[in-house]
Each structure stands twice: as C-alpha cells, then as structure tokens.
XYZ file of C-alpha atoms in Angstrom:
437
model
C 106.290 79.150 130.878
C 104.440 77.322 128.117
C 105.288 77.432 124.443
C 101.961 79.087 123.712
C 102.557 81.921 126.154
C 105.933 82.724 124.614
C 104.755 82.396 121.027
C 102.050 85.042 121.294
C 104.305 87.944 122.368
C 106.839 86.800 119.765
C 104.258 87.011 116.996
C 103.027 90.398 118.222
C 106.593 91.650 118.021
C 106.991 90.259 114.503
C 103.833 92.050 113.370
C 105.042 95.335 114.863
C 108.487 95.032 113.274
C 107.279 94.133 109.801
C 104.569 96.828 109.669
C 106.868 99.643 110.834
C 107.789 100.573 107.251
C 104.112 100.696 106.288
C 103.679 103.296 109.027
C 106.422 105.445 107.494
C 105.016 105.176 103.980
C 101.526 106.296 104.941
C 102.787 108.954 107.362
C 104.562 110.733 104.508
C 101.744 110.208 102.013
C 99.191 111.683 104.385
C 101.378 114.699 105.121
C 101.783 115.405 101.402
C 98.016 115.251 100.906
C 97.109 117.277 103.982
C 99.606 120.059 103.339
C 98.925 120.079 99.601
C 97.847 123.737 99.673
C 101.047 124.868 101.422
C 103.227 122.639 99.219
C 101.517 124.101 96.140
C 102.430 127.646 97.178
C 106.000 126.655 98.078
C 106.951 124.572 95.047
C 104.262 125.138 92.381
C 103.313 128.827 92.451
C 100.732 129.810 89.840
C 98.337 132.674 89.280
C 95.377 130.301 89.474
C 95.017 128.652 92.904
C 93.228 125.611 91.451
C 95.998 125.132 88.861
C 98.654 125.313 91.587
C 96.799 122.745 93.699
C 96.298 120.467 90.698
C 100.040 120.525 89.941
C 100.712 119.468 93.525
C 98.116 116.699 93.456
C 99.432 115.467 90.114
C 102.924 115.314 91.643
C 101.424 113.340 94.520
C 99.831 110.982 92.007
C 102.995 110.705 89.905
C 104.639 108.729 92.666
C 102.090 106.000 92.108
C 103.140 105.626 88.484
C 106.477 104.300 89.755
C 104.806 101.646 91.885
C 104.344 99.037 89.129
C 108.035 99.304 88.248
C 108.989 99.017 91.899
C 106.590 96.092 92.278
C 108.357 94.129 89.525
C 111.982 95.044 90.307
C 111.847 95.143 94.107
C 109.136 92.483 94.298
C 111.388 90.121 92.348
C 114.236 91.014 94.702
C 112.086 90.149 97.751
C 111.000 86.842 96.192
C 114.625 85.980 95.425
C 116.657 87.128 98.471
C 114.000 86.912 101.180
C 111.312 88.962 102.897
C 113.577 90.402 105.606
C 116.374 91.775 103.389
C 113.916 93.064 100.792
C 111.894 95.022 103.369
C 115.068 96.666 104.684
C 115.925 97.850 101.155
C 112.432 99.271 100.523
C 112.569 101.173 103.812
C 115.917 102.713 102.846
C 114.635 103.958 99.493
C 111.506 105.345 101.120
C 113.617 107.227 103.659
C 115.685 108.886 100.899
C 112.520 110.194 99.235
C 111.198 111.542 102.526
C 114.423 113.385 103.357
C 114.495 114.924 99.882
C 110.962 116.352 100.171
C 111.603 117.656 103.688
C 114.824 119.514 102.833
C 114.293 120.957 99.329
C 114.208 124.810 99.314
C 111.161 126.486 97.799
C 110.592 127.769 94.262
C 111.478 131.301 95.361
C 114.988 130.122 96.320
C 116.062 127.720 93.565
C 113.411 128.144 90.878
C 112.267 125.215 88.733
C 114.755 122.901 90.420
C 112.521 122.882 93.517
C 109.468 121.175 91.975
C 111.793 118.839 90.020
C 113.435 117.644 93.245
C 110.069 117.224 94.977
C 108.901 115.158 92.022
C 112.078 113.043 92.254
C 111.384 112.445 95.929
C 107.828 111.335 95.190
C 109.000 109.018 92.403
C 111.555 107.443 94.734
C 108.890 106.956 97.412
C 106.559 105.412 94.854
C 109.253 103.039 93.580
C 109.953 101.739 97.094
C 106.278 101.566 98.059
C 105.637 99.353 95.023
C 107.069 96.379 96.904
C 106.732 97.541 100.526
C 103.031 96.800 100.840
C 103.241 93.492 99.012
C 106.298 92.407 100.972
C 104.603 93.177 104.288
C 101.360 91.436 103.303
C 103.156 88.294 102.138
C 105.319 88.222 105.271
C 102.207 88.414 107.483
C 100.439 85.736 105.426
C 103.408 83.377 105.714
C 103.807 83.852 109.480
C 100.073 83.544 110.282
C 98.773 80.718 112.436
C 96.386 78.237 110.745
C 92.880 79.620 110.248
C 93.871 83.199 111.127
C 95.487 84.438 107.930
C 92.869 87.143 107.329
C 93.359 88.540 110.835
C 97.148 88.623 110.537
C 97.278 90.161 107.060
C 94.766 92.855 108.043
C 97.442 94.433 110.249
C 99.256 95.546 107.103
C 96.460 98.043 106.454
C 95.852 98.654 110.163
C 99.433 99.898 110.581
C 98.739 102.542 107.959
C 95.834 103.796 110.052
C 98.176 104.342 112.993
C 100.206 106.613 110.706
C 97.055 108.534 109.777
C 96.147 108.955 113.458
C 99.632 110.152 114.437
C 99.936 112.524 111.470
C 96.457 113.985 112.046
C 97.113 114.475 115.775
C 100.457 116.116 114.991
C 98.824 118.421 112.456
C 96.113 119.352 114.942
C 98.752 120.278 117.526
C 100.723 122.357 115.030
C 97.556 124.233 114.070
C 97.168 125.203 117.731
C 100.799 126.289 118.139
C 101.320 128.194 114.884
C 99.312 130.688 112.858
C 97.966 129.725 109.403
C 100.552 132.036 107.838
C 103.400 130.342 109.709
C 102.137 126.881 108.775
C 101.867 127.860 105.116
C 105.339 129.434 105.031
C 107.458 126.860 106.903
C 105.448 125.046 109.596
C 104.290 122.339 107.178
C 107.893 121.069 107.007
C 107.983 120.170 110.718
C 106.047 116.876 110.372
C 108.311 115.847 107.491
C 111.397 116.488 109.622
C 109.817 114.434 112.408
C 109.355 111.655 109.861
C 113.067 111.874 109.046
C 113.897 111.491 112.745
C 111.743 108.350 112.934
C 113.652 106.645 110.099
C 116.711 105.473 112.124
C 114.400 103.931 114.726
C 112.535 102.024 112.026
C 115.800 100.708 110.587
C 116.805 99.326 113.983
C 113.361 97.741 114.414
C 113.240 96.163 110.960
C 116.792 94.769 111.124
C 115.600 92.462 113.938
C 113.107 90.737 111.624
C 113.437 86.991 111.186
C 112.960 85.339 107.784
C 109.657 83.455 107.427
C 109.837 79.677 107.781
C 107.818 79.206 104.587
C 110.420 81.153 102.564
C 113.275 79.187 104.180
C 111.673 75.920 103.046
C 111.532 77.008 99.423
C 114.191 75.478 97.188
C 113.426 77.533 94.076
C 114.242 81.264 94.065
C 113.104 82.784 90.733
C 115.188 85.455 89.041
C 113.783 88.618 87.466
C 113.389 87.007 84.020
C 111.425 84.097 85.481
C 109.175 86.455 87.413
C 108.517 88.616 84.364
C 107.575 85.514 82.377
C 105.252 84.395 85.175
C 103.578 87.815 85.241
C 102.997 87.615 81.475
C 101.645 84.075 81.762
C 99.281 85.214 84.515
C 98.347 88.607 83.070
C 94.635 87.870 83.461
C 95.102 87.156 87.145
C 97.125 90.354 87.622
C 94.443 92.383 85.822
C 91.668 90.844 87.912
C 93.744 91.472 91.035
C 94.139 95.107 90.031
C 90.370 95.520 89.712
C 89.858 93.706 93.006
C 92.026 96.346 94.697
C 90.342 99.316 92.963
C 87.759 99.943 95.689
C 90.375 99.738 98.430
C 92.711 102.301 96.888
C 90.040 104.806 95.854
C 88.133 104.690 99.140
C 91.274 104.891 101.260
C 92.739 107.927 99.522
C 89.317 109.567 99.391
C 88.554 109.257 103.111
C 92.077 109.921 104.412
C 94.425 111.809 102.083
C 91.719 113.880 100.354
C 89.502 114.534 103.399
C 91.479 117.515 104.802
C 91.591 119.203 101.392
C 87.900 118.436 100.767
C 86.888 119.802 104.174
C 88.851 123.038 103.820
C 88.682 123.826 100.100
C 85.226 122.459 99.183
C 83.101 122.389 102.343
C 84.804 125.495 103.800
C 85.134 123.910 107.219
C 87.997 124.708 109.566
C 91.333 122.961 109.201
C 91.060 121.623 112.754
C 87.620 120.146 111.996
C 89.005 118.272 109.002
C 91.914 116.942 111.064
C 89.624 115.703 113.831
C 87.473 113.931 111.238
C 90.559 112.369 109.668
C 91.825 111.224 113.064
C 88.447 109.599 113.795
C 88.487 107.919 110.383
C 91.928 106.501 111.124
C 90.662 105.096 114.443
C 87.593 103.639 112.742
C 89.705 102.012 110.019
C 92.046 100.593 112.649
C 89.112 98.887 114.384
C 87.251 97.548 111.347
C 90.228 96.132 109.437
C 91.272 93.377 111.891
C 87.654 92.693 112.864
C 86.647 92.048 109.266
C 89.899 90.237 108.503
C 89.070 87.824 111.324
C 85.466 87.526 110.116
C 86.714 86.590 106.634
C 88.576 83.687 108.269
C 85.217 82.404 109.508
C 82.765 83.102 106.653
C 85.134 83.351 103.666
C 86.453 86.276 101.641
C 83.875 86.251 98.830
C 80.731 87.137 100.854
C 82.372 90.161 102.448
C 83.823 91.381 99.158
C 80.443 91.206 97.414
C 78.344 92.688 100.226
C 80.535 95.723 100.831
C 81.176 96.453 97.159
C 77.401 96.550 96.613
C 76.837 98.673 99.732
C 79.419 101.171 98.482
C 77.793 101.417 95.062
C 74.381 102.001 96.659
C 75.255 104.449 99.424
C 78.403 106.471 98.654
C 76.816 109.149 96.451
C 73.594 109.621 98.501
C 75.699 109.989 101.652
C 77.951 112.563 100.005
C 74.966 114.494 98.605
C 73.491 114.680 102.108
C 76.781 116.104 103.369
C 77.339 118.794 100.726
C 73.710 119.978 100.856
C 74.374 121.523 104.277
C 77.985 120.978 105.365
C 78.826 120.740 109.044
C 81.416 119.056 111.192
C 78.890 116.552 112.523
C 77.625 115.551 109.087
C 81.135 115.258 107.675
C 82.117 113.021 110.585
C 79.047 110.806 110.114
C 79.586 110.382 106.358
C 83.315 109.742 106.655
C 82.771 107.141 109.396
C 80.240 105.340 107.187
C 82.686 105.319 104.285
C 85.362 104.133 106.725
C 83.160 101.185 107.709
C 82.734 100.253 104.045
C 86.465 100.573 103.365
C 87.593 98.641 106.437
C 85.093 95.844 105.877
C 86.012 95.366 102.216
C 89.751 95.731 102.667
C 89.846 93.398 105.668
C 88.911 90.551 103.314
C 90.533 91.852 100.123
C 94.202 91.995 101.120
C 94.377 88.401 102.311
C 92.386 87.248 99.263
C 94.977 88.848 96.991
C 97.844 87.040 98.739
C 96.027 83.725 98.307
C 95.346 83.862 94.582
C 98.947 84.620 93.596
C 101.330 81.776 92.627
C 103.627 80.992 95.565
C 106.955 81.403 93.756
C 106.143 84.980 92.684
C 103.737 85.884 95.463
C 105.355 89.195 96.431
C 105.866 90.369 92.847
C 102.367 89.310 91.767
C 100.637 90.884 94.760
C 102.718 94.059 94.494
C 102.136 94.438 90.749
C 98.354 94.020 91.024
C 98.162 96.400 93.978
C 100.513 98.932 92.404
C 98.612 98.980 89.126
C 95.376 99.601 91.039
C 96.995 102.435 92.950
C 98.449 103.949 89.777
C 95.253 103.626 87.709
C 92.648 104.252 90.403
C 93.770 105.298 93.871
C 96.839 107.501 93.600
C 95.190 110.132 91.447
C 91.965 110.108 93.487
C 92.629 113.546 95.089
C 93.327 115.054 91.650
C 90.359 113.273 90.046
C 88.058 114.365 92.860
C 89.190 117.975 92.462
C 88.722 117.810 88.683
C 85.258 116.213 88.961
C 84.053 118.971 91.266
C 85.584 121.686 89.098
C 84.121 120.403 85.815
C 80.696 119.256 87.020
C 80.000 121.787 89.740
C 78.758 118.883 91.896
C 80.557 118.826 95.250
C 79.436 115.228 95.777
C 81.018 114.061 92.504
C 84.002 112.323 94.201
C 81.541 109.692 95.457
C 80.795 108.738 91.838
C 84.466 107.835 91.408
C 84.231 105.665 94.509
C 81.082 103.954 93.204
C 82.774 103.258 89.875
C 85.706 101.638 91.693
C 83.241 99.515 93.688
C 81.647 98.279 90.461
C 85.080 97.287 89.102
C 85.914 95.401 92.305
C 82.562 93.631 92.357
C 83.106 92.391 88.815
C 86.621 91.204 89.659
C 85.359 89.331 92.726
C 82.716 87.488 90.723
C 85.181 86.560 87.967
C 87.969 85.429 90.296
C 85.783 83.240 92.470
C 83.786 81.836 89.558
C 87.039 80.680 87.952
C 88.170 79.211 91.254
C 84.858 77.390 91.777
C 85.071 76.019 88.244
C 88.383 74.412 89.226
C 86.658 72.531 92.059
C 87.357 75.037 94.830
C 85.090 76.175 97.642
C 84.869 79.913 98.280
C 84.131 79.207 101.952
C 87.742 78.105 102.276
C 90.782 80.051 101.213
C 91.836 79.528 97.571
C 94.814 77.368 96.715
C 97.897 79.631 96.591
C 98.936 77.978 93.324
C 95.744 79.155 91.572
C 95.275 79.671 88.751
C-alpha cells in the first residue's frame, strides 16, 4: 500500500474527529432556536406571547456575549497547550451547558431559578464555543495539504450543517410521533437528552486526535498576558476580522436557527414545512461550503468575498419580499436555498481567509476573538433582531435588511483588509502571509 493511499483515510479521520465538537455545538444551538416557543412557555412565561418569545431569544443571544471572553481565555489556552488538549476542554464545558439546559425543571416547578439556570447553561455554552470554532478552524488549516487549505477549513462549517440536518430530521420525526401539546409540554426535551447521550461518544472520538505538526514545531508558546498584548497591538485587524465575519454569522442564524420560528410564527406555515426547509438548507450549505472553499484555493479568497457580499446586498430583501407577499412552502424553500447559496459561497472563502490574516503565535485566540465578536454583535442576536424588526416595522421581510447591512459591513472589511495586504506587496490571488499585518 502506498503512502498516498494511507494518508487520505488518515486525514479524513482527522477531519471527522476534530469537527465532532462543532457538530455538538450547532446541534444544541439549533434545538434552542427551533423549540424557542416551547422553551419560552416552560421557562419564561408571560402574559404577552411576543414578550415571552423575546425573553427566550435574548437568552439564546446572551450566550454569544460570553464568546469573546471564551475566545481570549480558552483561545490563549489552545495556543499555549496545544490544539488537541484545548479542544477536549472546550467540548467538556459545552457538554455541561447542554446537560444543564436539558435537565432544568420548568418555571412552574422551581420559579425564577429555572430561567436563571437556563441562562447559566447558555452562558457556559457560549464561553466554550468562543474557542471551539477557532480551535477547529486553526487545526484544519494547520493539517491541510499544500494548495488545499480552503477546502480543508471549509469542513469546520460543513460539520455544523450535518448537525442542522440531524436536528431537523429528528424534530420532523418527533412532530409525527407526538401531538403539538405533548411537544410543547415535554417532548422538546427529547432532542436535548439525545444530545447528552452523544457527548460520551464525542469525548472518545476527540481524545484520539493527534497534535498538528505545525504546532509541535513551534518553540514559542505565548501566555495569556502576551496574547492580550498582541490582541491590543492588532486591534485594527481584530475589528476588520469581526466585520469580515458579520455576513457569515447573520446569514447562518437567519437561514437556520430563525427559519423554523419565521415559518411558523410569521408566515403561518406548518411546523413540518419549516423543518423540511431547514433540512434542505442544511444539505445545501453542506454542498456549497467545501465546493466554494476549494474554488477559493484556485481563484483566491478576495473575488469570492466581494462577489457574494454584493449579491447578498442586491438580492436578499427582494427575495424576502417575494416570499412574504404570498407565503407558501415552495416559495420559502426557493428563497432559503438562494440565501443558502449566498451564505455557503461567502463562508467557504471567509473562514480560511480569517485563519490566514492572523499572526501565527496567537492564531487561535485572534481568529476566535474576531469571530466571537461578530457573533456577539451581529449573528447571535439575529433571531431577536429579526423578531423586533418585524414587530416594530410591520414589514415581514425586514430581517433581510439586517442581512444586507451585514453584507455591507463584510464588503467594506474585505476591501480594507486586502488593500492593506496589497500595499505590503502581497498578491490577493495567493493566500496572505500568516504573519500579516
């Protein structure tokens, strides 16, 4: 057997092991968003249904406020002790948050302690997720074969789509087996318990990870103080990175986490219809992400980032207006698949670009901080912002304006980042120097 034939399965296994935690993170996040209505009634009862839902969505978004802190603390830990050990720690913290949300009794049983514990679970999940995504992306970038970094790193986001597909399929099955009343009372907890059962398997899988050769070769392991100083020295880069990620976070949470709520509460479509659409979106994302990641290896990151940011600005609101004018399952599927194409094409190039512009010694912390800030400022509160925009404006297509605004921010960041790189003698057709700026 040749070296090449043994290397390929080995690398496939490495990708599967490192992305397993990403699956868990998005599985839980999707469940919280999809069952937001039931969670609102269980933990945040209020006389006004919209107020109850908003409290739930704000709790969902609150977890993202912990991401920047997790990005710095856990990201520094990953950069200091290694990718493998750091990813095991983030998975453990994420599991604790999941178990807490799954097992907390409702407001009727323990009163105000119930929503407080759910909030604590979300904050713990957010803290761990702050470094999980960055750690996975950096690991994939460092293990990639020459000329294929975009393709390898794209599997970080692609693994999240598998979680969306599994969670949507599970929800669809539960809707067939149980009545709406049963799902609202206790059935919504079943997927969370299933998530808890998956955790031990993921621990076994992730413990078999090998440390990346690039990290092993490094002689300097920065401590937390050094990393904080580097983040302050490179604050402009972190800010630009945050804006670069804005379109990714807003579009993802809009077309996946918010879609079931939008379909049921705004378009008045059936819960099963919304789940089928979400499942199809997950499949579409899964296809476009690695395809566009590989394309970015051939044509460069910058062209894809610019083209799909502009396409989003031009088409998101008209597409959404067409949908809400006469809602139907077919039209919702068509619009969501178009938005999925825009998301997958942009994100396929964006994630690898963000790993490349961060200084090597603080790559995980820098990536994680930029991504976490974008999620906290833009993406995490997208379901709540979308609900508020519709409520205040009366325009059911208003969430698309939020997506267009994020696209404008990302377009500006792309132009600034690559103009600065070109000014330093770089060529956007090749990947940027990891030491930039």
